[in-house]
Amino acid sequence: DTEVTQTPKHLVMGMTNKKSLKCEQHMGHRAMYWYKQKAKKPPELMFVYSYEKLSINESVPSRFSPECPNSSLLNLHLHALQPEDSALYLCASSQEQGPGFEQYFGPGTRLTVT
Amino acid sequence: RKEVEQDPGPFNVPEGATVAFNCTYSNSASQSFFWYRQDCRKEPKLLMSVYSSGNEDGRFTAQLNRASQYISLLIRDSKLSDSATYLCVVNPSGNTPLVFGKGTRLSVIA
């Protein structure tokens, strides 16, 4: 089973709202990722967690705040977003961080900021 | 030179055709390589990893040429359901993040 689940599927939020995206995997993977994808573009990496510790932050604005409560869960807390943050937010996981480990993506949360 | 380059297409092919995509990468130290497919408004799904000796999975064959720094994907007997964007993905080395190509769009036409 290579399933990564994400909730919610769709989210519309105003620029003053606070919301959270959730991601879960039960494959025993120790690396988890957040990506942002705009239409007709490839996914762009935002954050990597390895063994529940933040490993990579790709200079993401502080209005995006990741959290890894345990090895199966990954959250992305959103606050004071801008309309240009509207995108598909993808979570992925892999057995470990590093070369040779395939990443499996969740279905994504389609976010619209109004 | 961009890190991972793909022809964006679109490739419009009839059902049953054989189609091939190439992808070039700039970092000669890159260690692992993948093809993902992505349907419109869906997540990328792993199609296959690409091994040095080449590998085949049903109608799909992937090849790696380290000397020329390119990977290829061959699809035989194309089906309508193969219509998607195919992403070439390279893992440079160590804990460096994956590098995605911009994707090649394939439309298989009845």
PDB file of C-alpha atoms in Angstrom:
ATOM      1  CA  ASP A   1       0.000   0.000   0.000  1.00  0.00           C
ATOM      2  CA  THR A   2       1.564   3.270  -1.120  1.00  0.00           C
ATOM      3  CA  GLU A   3      -1.156   5.589   0.101  1.00  0.00           C
ATOM      4  CA  VAL A   4      -0.666   9.122   1.322  1.00  0.00           C
ATOM      5  CA  THR A   5      -3.863  10.881   2.388  1.00  0.00           C
ATOM      6  CA  GLN A   6      -4.479  14.608   2.595  1.00  0.00           C
ATOM      7  CA  THR A   7      -7.288  16.689   4.007  1.00  0.00           C
ATOM      8  CA  PRO A   8      -9.109  18.756   3.056  1.00  0.00           C
ATOM      9  CA  LYS A   9      -9.369  18.161  -0.703  1.00  0.00           C
ATOM     10  CA  HIS A  10     -10.378  21.758  -1.317  1.00  0.00           C
ATOM     11  CA  LEU A  11      -9.981  24.855   0.829  1.00  0.00           C
ATOM     12  CA  VAL A  12     -11.084  28.436   0.280  1.00  0.00           C
ATOM     13  CA  MET A  13      -9.767  30.946   2.791  1.00  0.00           C
ATOM     14  CA  GLY A  14      -9.581  34.671   3.208  1.00  0.00           C
ATOM     15  CA  MET A  15      -6.335  36.527   3.683  1.00  0.00           C
ATOM     16  CA  THR A  16      -6.956  36.952   7.420  1.00  0.00           C
ATOM     17  CA  ASN A  17      -7.886  33.311   8.118  1.00  0.00           C
ATOM     18  CA  LYS A  18      -5.814  30.648   9.817  1.00  0.00           C
ATOM     19  CA  LYS A  19      -6.179  27.122   8.500  1.00  0.00           C
ATOM     20  CA  SER A  20      -4.226  23.877   8.473  1.00  0.00           C
ATOM     21  CA  LEU A  21      -3.568  21.216   5.869  1.00  0.00           C
ATOM     22  CA  LYS A  22      -3.095  17.642   7.049  1.00  0.00           C
ATOM     23  CA  CYS A  23      -1.182  14.719   5.588  1.00  0.00           C
ATOM     24  CA  GLU A  24      -0.940  11.131   6.805  1.00  0.00           C
ATOM     25  CA  GLN A  25       0.922   8.014   5.730  1.00  0.00           C
ATOM     26  CA  HIS A  26       1.094   4.563   7.294  1.00  0.00           C
ATOM     27  CA  MET A  27       3.898   3.108   5.218  1.00  0.00           C
ATOM     28  CA  GLY A  28       6.516   3.586   7.926  1.00  0.00           C
ATOM     29  CA  HIS A  29       8.222   6.225   5.826  1.00  0.00           C
ATOM     30  CA  ARG A  30      10.617   8.468   7.734  1.00  0.00           C
ATOM     31  CA  ALA A  31      10.766  11.358   5.271  1.00  0.00           C
ATOM     32  CA  MET A  32       7.804  13.595   4.473  1.00  0.00           C
ATOM     33  CA  TYR A  33       7.547  16.566   2.147  1.00  0.00           C
ATOM     34  CA  TRP A  34       5.363  19.553   1.319  1.00  0.00           C
ATOM     35  CA  TYR A  35       5.247  20.783  -2.270  1.00  0.00           C
ATOM     36  CA  LYS A  36       3.371  23.628  -3.936  1.00  0.00           C
ATOM     37  CA  GLN A  37       2.235  23.265  -7.535  1.00  0.00           C
ATOM     38  CA  LYS A  38       0.832  25.972  -9.781  1.00  0.00           C
ATOM     39  CA  ALA A  39      -1.038  25.176 -12.994  1.00  0.00           C
ATOM     40  CA  LYS A  40       1.138  23.828 -15.827  1.00  0.00           C
ATOM     41  CA  LYS A  41       4.262  23.914 -13.614  1.00  0.00           C
ATOM     42  CA  PRO A  42       6.127  21.108 -11.868  1.00  0.00           C
ATOM     43  CA  PRO A  43       5.877  20.741  -8.078  1.00  0.00           C
ATOM     44  CA  GLU A  44       8.107  23.085  -6.070  1.00  0.00           C
ATOM     45  CA  LEU A  45       9.551  21.786  -2.819  1.00  0.00           C
ATOM     46  CA  MET A  46       8.673  23.754   0.306  1.00  0.00           C
ATOM     47  CA  PHE A  47       9.753  21.627   3.304  1.00  0.00           C
ATOM     48  CA  VAL A  48      11.310  18.260   4.099  1.00  0.00           C
ATOM     49  CA  TYR A  49      11.040  16.413   7.399  1.00  0.00           C
ATOM     50  CA  SER A  50      13.329  13.510   8.134  1.00  0.00           C
ATOM     51  CA  TYR A  51      12.742  11.469  11.278  1.00  0.00           C
ATOM     52  CA  GLU A  52      10.285  14.142  12.437  1.00  0.00           C
ATOM     53  CA  LYS A  53      12.879  16.906  12.265  1.00  0.00           C
ATOM     54  CA  LEU A  54      12.833  19.735   9.748  1.00  0.00           C
ATOM     55  CA  SER A  55      15.591  18.956   7.268  1.00  0.00           C
ATOM     56  CA  ILE A  56      14.994  21.446   4.458  1.00  0.00           C
ATOM     57  CA  ASN A  57      13.134  24.748   4.303  1.00  0.00           C
ATOM     58  CA  GLU A  58      13.311  26.135   0.772  1.00  0.00           C
ATOM     59  CA  SER A  59      13.139  29.761   1.948  1.00  0.00           C
ATOM     60  CA  VAL A  60       9.383  29.553   2.353  1.00  0.00           C
ATOM     61  CA  PRO A  61       7.637  32.669   3.768  1.00  0.00           C
ATOM     62  CA  SER A  62       6.766  32.430   7.461  1.00  0.00           C
ATOM     63  CA  ARG A  63       3.045  32.552   6.695  1.00  0.00           C
ATOM     64  CA  PHE A  64       3.523  28.815   5.981  1.00  0.00           C
ATOM     65  CA  SER A  65       4.434  26.870   9.113  1.00  0.00           C
ATOM     66  CA  PRO A  66       5.057  23.112   8.953  1.00  0.00           C
ATOM     67  CA  GLU A  67       4.680  20.715  11.839  1.00  0.00           C
ATOM     68  CA  CYS A  68       5.418  17.009  12.183  1.00  0.00           C
ATOM     69  CA  PRO A  69       3.583  15.741  15.303  1.00  0.00           C
ATOM     70  CA  ASN A  70       4.711  12.138  14.758  1.00  0.00           C
ATOM     71  CA  SER A  71       6.213   9.888  12.127  1.00  0.00           C
ATOM     72  CA  SER A  72       2.884   9.409  10.321  1.00  0.00           C
ATOM     73  CA  LEU A  73       1.537  12.949  10.312  1.00  0.00           C
ATOM     74  CA  LEU A  74       2.552  16.189   8.663  1.00  0.00           C
ATOM     75  CA  ASN A  75       0.684  19.467   8.961  1.00  0.00           C
ATOM     76  CA  LEU A  76       1.002  22.776   7.172  1.00  0.00           C
ATOM     77  CA  HIS A  77      -0.354  25.744   9.097  1.00  0.00           C
ATOM     78  CA  LEU A  78      -1.461  28.701   7.019  1.00  0.00           C
ATOM     79  CA  HIS A  79      -1.844  32.282   8.211  1.00  0.00           C
ATOM     80  CA  ALA A  80      -2.279  35.597   6.437  1.00  0.00           C
ATOM     81  CA  LEU A  81      -1.892  34.112   2.972  1.00  0.00           C
ATOM     82  CA  GLN A  82      -1.920  36.087  -0.247  1.00  0.00           C
ATOM     83  CA  PRO A  83      -3.985  35.378  -3.382  1.00  0.00           C
ATOM     84  CA  GLU A  84      -0.799  34.290  -5.185  1.00  0.00           C
ATOM     85  CA  ASP A  85      -0.518  31.430  -2.662  1.00  0.00           C
ATOM     86  CA  SER A  86      -3.487  29.778  -4.358  1.00  0.00           C
ATOM     87  CA  ALA A  87      -2.195  26.453  -5.674  1.00  0.00           C
ATOM     88  CA  LEU A  88      -2.305  22.687  -5.266  1.00  0.00           C
ATOM     89  CA  TYR A  89      -0.440  21.700  -2.096  1.00  0.00           C
ATOM     90  CA  LEU A  90       0.990  18.221  -2.285  1.00  0.00           C
ATOM     91  CA  CYS A  91       2.322  16.071   0.509  1.00  0.00           C
ATOM     92  CA  ALA A  92       4.716  13.235  -0.278  1.00  0.00           C
ATOM     93  CA  SER A  93       6.616  10.611   1.673  1.00  0.00           C
ATOM     94  CA  SER A  94       9.568   8.308   1.092  1.00  0.00           C
ATOM     95  CA  GLN A  95      11.185   5.525   3.075  1.00  0.00           C
ATOM     96  CA  GLU A  96      14.159   7.763   3.814  1.00  0.00           C
ATOM     97  CA  GLN A  97      15.422  11.111   2.576  1.00  0.00           C
ATOM     98  CA  GLY A  98      18.093  10.744  -0.054  1.00  0.00           C
ATOM     99  CA  PRO A  99      18.844   9.281  -3.471  1.00  0.00           C
ATOM    100  CA  GLY A 100      17.223   6.068  -4.548  1.00  0.00           C
ATOM    101  CA  PHE A 101      14.102   6.462  -2.416  1.00  0.00           C
ATOM    102  CA  GLU A 102      10.927   6.964  -4.404  1.00  0.00           C
ATOM    103  CA  GLN A 103       8.508   9.619  -3.269  1.00  0.00           C
ATOM    104  CA  TYR A 104       4.773   8.893  -3.140  1.00  0.00           C
ATOM    105  CA  PHE A 105       2.387  11.799  -3.395  1.00  0.00           C
ATOM    106  CA  GLY A 106      -0.969  12.384  -1.768  1.00  0.00           C
ATOM    107  CA  PRO A 107      -3.915  13.686  -3.804  1.00  0.00           C
ATOM    108  CA  GLY A 108      -3.276  17.253  -2.735  1.00  0.00           C
ATOM    109  CA  THR A 109      -5.272  20.106  -1.270  1.00  0.00           C
ATOM    110  CA  ARG A 110      -6.469  22.657  -3.797  1.00  0.00           C
ATOM    111  CA  LEU A 111      -6.203  25.980  -2.001  1.00  0.00           C
ATOM    112  CA  THR A 112      -7.858  29.201  -3.084  1.00  0.00           C
ATOM    113  CA  VAL A 113      -7.019  32.416  -1.216  1.00  0.00           C
ATOM    114  CA  THR A 114      -9.568  35.188  -1.676  1.00  0.00           C
TER     115      THR A 114
ATOM    116  CA  ARG B   1      21.653  24.973 -18.858  1.00  0.00           C
ATOM    117  CA  LYS B   2      18.536  24.006 -16.900  1.00  0.00           C
ATOM    118  CA  GLU B   3      18.980  21.174 -14.419  1.00  0.00           C
ATOM    119  CA  VAL B   4      16.400  18.890 -16.005  1.00  0.00           C
ATOM    120  CA  GLU B   5      15.077  19.569 -19.487  1.00  0.00           C
ATOM    121  CA  GLN B   6      12.194  17.960 -21.305  1.00  0.00           C
ATOM    122  CA  ASP B   7      10.399  18.700 -24.555  1.00  0.00           C
ATOM    123  CA  PRO B   8       7.050  20.103 -23.347  1.00  0.00           C
ATOM    124  CA  GLY B   9       5.153  18.661 -26.324  1.00  0.00           C
ATOM    125  CA  PRO B  10       2.305  18.136 -26.785  1.00  0.00           C
ATOM    126  CA  PHE B  11       2.868  14.784 -28.423  1.00  0.00           C
ATOM    127  CA  ASN B  12      -0.358  13.822 -30.203  1.00  0.00           C
ATOM    128  CA  VAL B  13      -0.250  10.165 -31.216  1.00  0.00           C
ATOM    129  CA  PRO B  14      -2.860   7.642 -32.413  1.00  0.00           C
ATOM    130  CA  GLU B  15      -3.832   4.658 -30.307  1.00  0.00           C
ATOM    131  CA  GLY B  16      -1.420   1.797 -30.764  1.00  0.00           C
ATOM    132  CA  ALA B  17       1.531   4.032 -31.633  1.00  0.00           C
ATOM    133  CA  THR B  18       4.935   3.878 -29.990  1.00  0.00           C
ATOM    134  CA  VAL B  19       6.141   7.146 -28.495  1.00  0.00           C
ATOM    135  CA  ALA B  20       9.416   8.085 -26.845  1.00  0.00           C
ATOM    136  CA  PHE B  21      10.343  10.958 -24.556  1.00  0.00           C
ATOM    137  CA  ASN B  22      13.832  12.104 -23.680  1.00  0.00           C
ATOM    138  CA  CYS B  23      15.025  14.110 -20.746  1.00  0.00           C
ATOM    139  CA  THR B  24      18.484  15.605 -20.153  1.00  0.00           C
ATOM    140  CA  TYR B  25      20.046  16.495 -16.821  1.00  0.00           C
ATOM    141  CA  SER B  26      22.957  18.792 -16.080  1.00  0.00           C
ATOM    142  CA  ASN B  27      24.424  17.382 -12.854  1.00  0.00           C
ATOM    143  CA  SER B  28      26.725  14.514 -13.761  1.00  0.00           C
ATOM    144  CA  ALA B  29      26.779  13.378 -10.109  1.00  0.00           C
ATOM    145  CA  SER B  30      23.035  12.672 -10.136  1.00  0.00           C
ATOM    146  CA  GLN B  31      22.276   9.380  -8.528  1.00  0.00           C
ATOM    147  CA  SER B  32      18.679   8.388  -9.098  1.00  0.00           C
ATOM    148  CA  PHE B  33      16.107   8.963 -11.770  1.00  0.00           C
ATOM    149  CA  PHE B  34      12.369   8.544 -12.042  1.00  0.00           C
ATOM    150  CA  TRP B  35       9.447   8.986 -14.387  1.00  0.00           C
ATOM    151  CA  TYR B  36       6.170  10.188 -12.909  1.00  0.00           C
ATOM    152  CA  ARG B  37       2.882  10.688 -14.723  1.00  0.00           C
ATOM    153  CA  GLN B  38       0.451  13.404 -13.763  1.00  0.00           C
ATOM    154  CA  ASP B  39      -3.136  13.617 -14.928  1.00  0.00           C
ATOM    155  CA  CYS B  40      -4.857  16.981 -15.103  1.00  0.00           C
ATOM    156  CA  ARG B  41      -5.595  18.343 -11.629  1.00  0.00           C
ATOM    157  CA  LYS B  42      -4.274  15.180  -9.952  1.00  0.00           C
ATOM    158  CA  GLU B  43      -1.104  14.334  -8.065  1.00  0.00           C
ATOM    159  CA  PRO B  44       2.056  12.965  -9.702  1.00  0.00           C
ATOM    160  CA  LYS B  45       2.120   9.162  -9.607  1.00  0.00           C
ATOM    161  CA  LEU B  46       5.348   7.203  -9.775  1.00  0.00           C
ATOM    162  CA  LEU B  47       5.523   5.392 -13.102  1.00  0.00           C
ATOM    163  CA  MET B  48       8.937   3.832 -12.734  1.00  0.00           C
ATOM    164  CA  SER B  49      12.411   4.296 -11.368  1.00  0.00           C
ATOM    165  CA  VAL B  50      15.159   4.254 -13.987  1.00  0.00           C
ATOM    166  CA  TYR B  51      18.089   1.932 -13.445  1.00  0.00           C
ATOM    167  CA  SER B  52      21.494   1.976 -15.086  1.00  0.00           C
ATOM    168  CA  SER B  53      20.804  -1.273 -16.909  1.00  0.00           C
ATOM    169  CA  GLY B  54      17.457  -0.034 -18.189  1.00  0.00           C
ATOM    170  CA  ASN B  55      14.169  -1.464 -17.064  1.00  0.00           C
ATOM    171  CA  GLU B  56      10.829  -2.455 -18.470  1.00  0.00           C
ATOM    172  CA  ASP B  57       7.347  -2.605 -16.979  1.00  0.00           C
ATOM    173  CA  GLY B  58       4.775  -3.903 -19.406  1.00  0.00           C
ATOM    174  CA  ARG B  59       4.466  -1.426 -22.266  1.00  0.00           C
ATOM    175  CA  PHE B  60       6.879   1.022 -20.642  1.00  0.00           C
ATOM    176  CA  THR B  61      10.671   0.948 -21.014  1.00  0.00           C
ATOM    177  CA  ALA B  62      13.064   3.366 -19.339  1.00  0.00           C
ATOM    178  CA  GLN B  63      16.720   3.828 -20.242  1.00  0.00           C
ATOM    179  CA  LEU B  64      19.543   5.776 -18.636  1.00  0.00           C
ATOM    180  CA  ASN B  65      22.582   7.036 -20.517  1.00  0.00           C
ATOM    181  CA  ARG B  66      25.007   8.427 -17.948  1.00  0.00           C
ATOM    182  CA  ALA B  67      27.656   9.357 -20.500  1.00  0.00           C
ATOM    183  CA  SER B  68      25.254  11.632 -22.378  1.00  0.00           C
ATOM    184  CA  GLN B  69      23.258  12.524 -19.265  1.00  0.00           C
ATOM    185  CA  TYR B  70      19.842  11.662 -20.554  1.00  0.00           C
ATOM    186  CA  ILE B  71      17.030   9.329 -19.677  1.00  0.00           C
ATOM    187  CA  SER B  72      14.270   8.106 -21.925  1.00  0.00           C
ATOM    188  CA  LEU B  73      10.811   6.649 -21.648  1.00  0.00           C
ATOM    189  CA  LEU B  74       9.335   4.488 -24.392  1.00  0.00           C
ATOM    190  CA  ILE B  75       5.628   3.691 -24.447  1.00  0.00           C
ATOM    191  CA  ARG B  76       4.518   0.919 -26.784  1.00  0.00           C
ATOM    192  CA  ASP B  77       0.966   0.274 -28.001  1.00  0.00           C
ATOM    193  CA  SER B  78      -0.310   3.594 -26.624  1.00  0.00           C
ATOM    194  CA  LYS B  79      -3.713   3.602 -24.944  1.00  0.00           C
ATOM    195  CA  LEU B  80      -6.131   6.498 -24.535  1.00  0.00           C
ATOM    196  CA  SER B  81      -5.507   6.202 -20.786  1.00  0.00           C
ATOM    197  CA  ASP B  82      -1.811   7.000 -21.314  1.00  0.00           C
ATOM    198  CA  SER B  83      -2.776  10.622 -22.011  1.00  0.00           C
ATOM    199  CA  ALA B  84      -1.089  12.623 -19.252  1.00  0.00           C
ATOM    200  CA  THR B  85       1.922  14.771 -18.498  1.00  0.00           C
ATOM    201  CA  TYR B  86       5.114  12.778 -17.949  1.00  0.00           C
ATOM    202  CA  LEU B  87       7.570  14.273 -15.468  1.00  0.00           C
ATOM    203  CA  CYS B  88      11.261  13.439 -15.561  1.00  0.00           C
ATOM    204  CA  VAL B  89      12.653  13.608 -12.025  1.00  0.00           C
ATOM    205  CA  VAL B  90      16.279  13.508 -10.936  1.00  0.00           C
ATOM    206  CA  ASN B  91      17.761  13.149  -7.471  1.00  0.00           C
ATOM    207  CA  PRO B  92      21.136  14.888  -7.671  1.00  0.00           C
ATOM    208  CA  SER B  93      22.946  13.443  -4.649  1.00  0.00           C
ATOM    209  CA  GLY B  94      22.876  13.171  -0.880  1.00  0.00           C
ATOM    210  CA  ASN B  95      19.899  14.908   0.672  1.00  0.00           C
ATOM    211  CA  THR B  96      19.526  17.382  -2.186  1.00  0.00           C
ATOM    212  CA  PRO B  97      15.872  17.697  -3.147  1.00  0.00           C
ATOM    213  CA  LEU B  98      14.414  16.077  -6.229  1.00  0.00           C
ATOM    214  CA  VAL B  99      14.625  18.161  -9.380  1.00  0.00           C
ATOM    215  CA  PHE B 100      11.567  18.001 -11.616  1.00  0.00           C
ATOM    216  CA  GLY B 101      11.475  18.614 -15.327  1.00  0.00           C
ATOM    217  CA  LYS B 102       8.602  20.730 -16.586  1.00  0.00           C
ATOM    218  CA  GLY B 103       6.884  17.693 -18.054  1.00  0.00           C
ATOM    219  CA  THR B 104       6.016  16.364 -21.477  1.00  0.00           C
ATOM    220  CA  ARG B 105       2.359  16.309 -22.407  1.00  0.00           C
ATOM    221  CA  LEU B 106       1.060  13.253 -24.253  1.00  0.00           C
ATOM    222  CA  SER B 107      -2.341  13.003 -25.920  1.00  0.00           C
ATOM    223  CA  VAL B 108      -3.320   9.622 -27.330  1.00  0.00           C
ATOM    224  CA  ILE B 109      -6.068  10.013 -29.903  1.00  0.00           C
ATOM    225  CA  ALA B 110      -8.647   7.400 -30.957  1.00  0.00           C
TER     226      ALA B 110
END
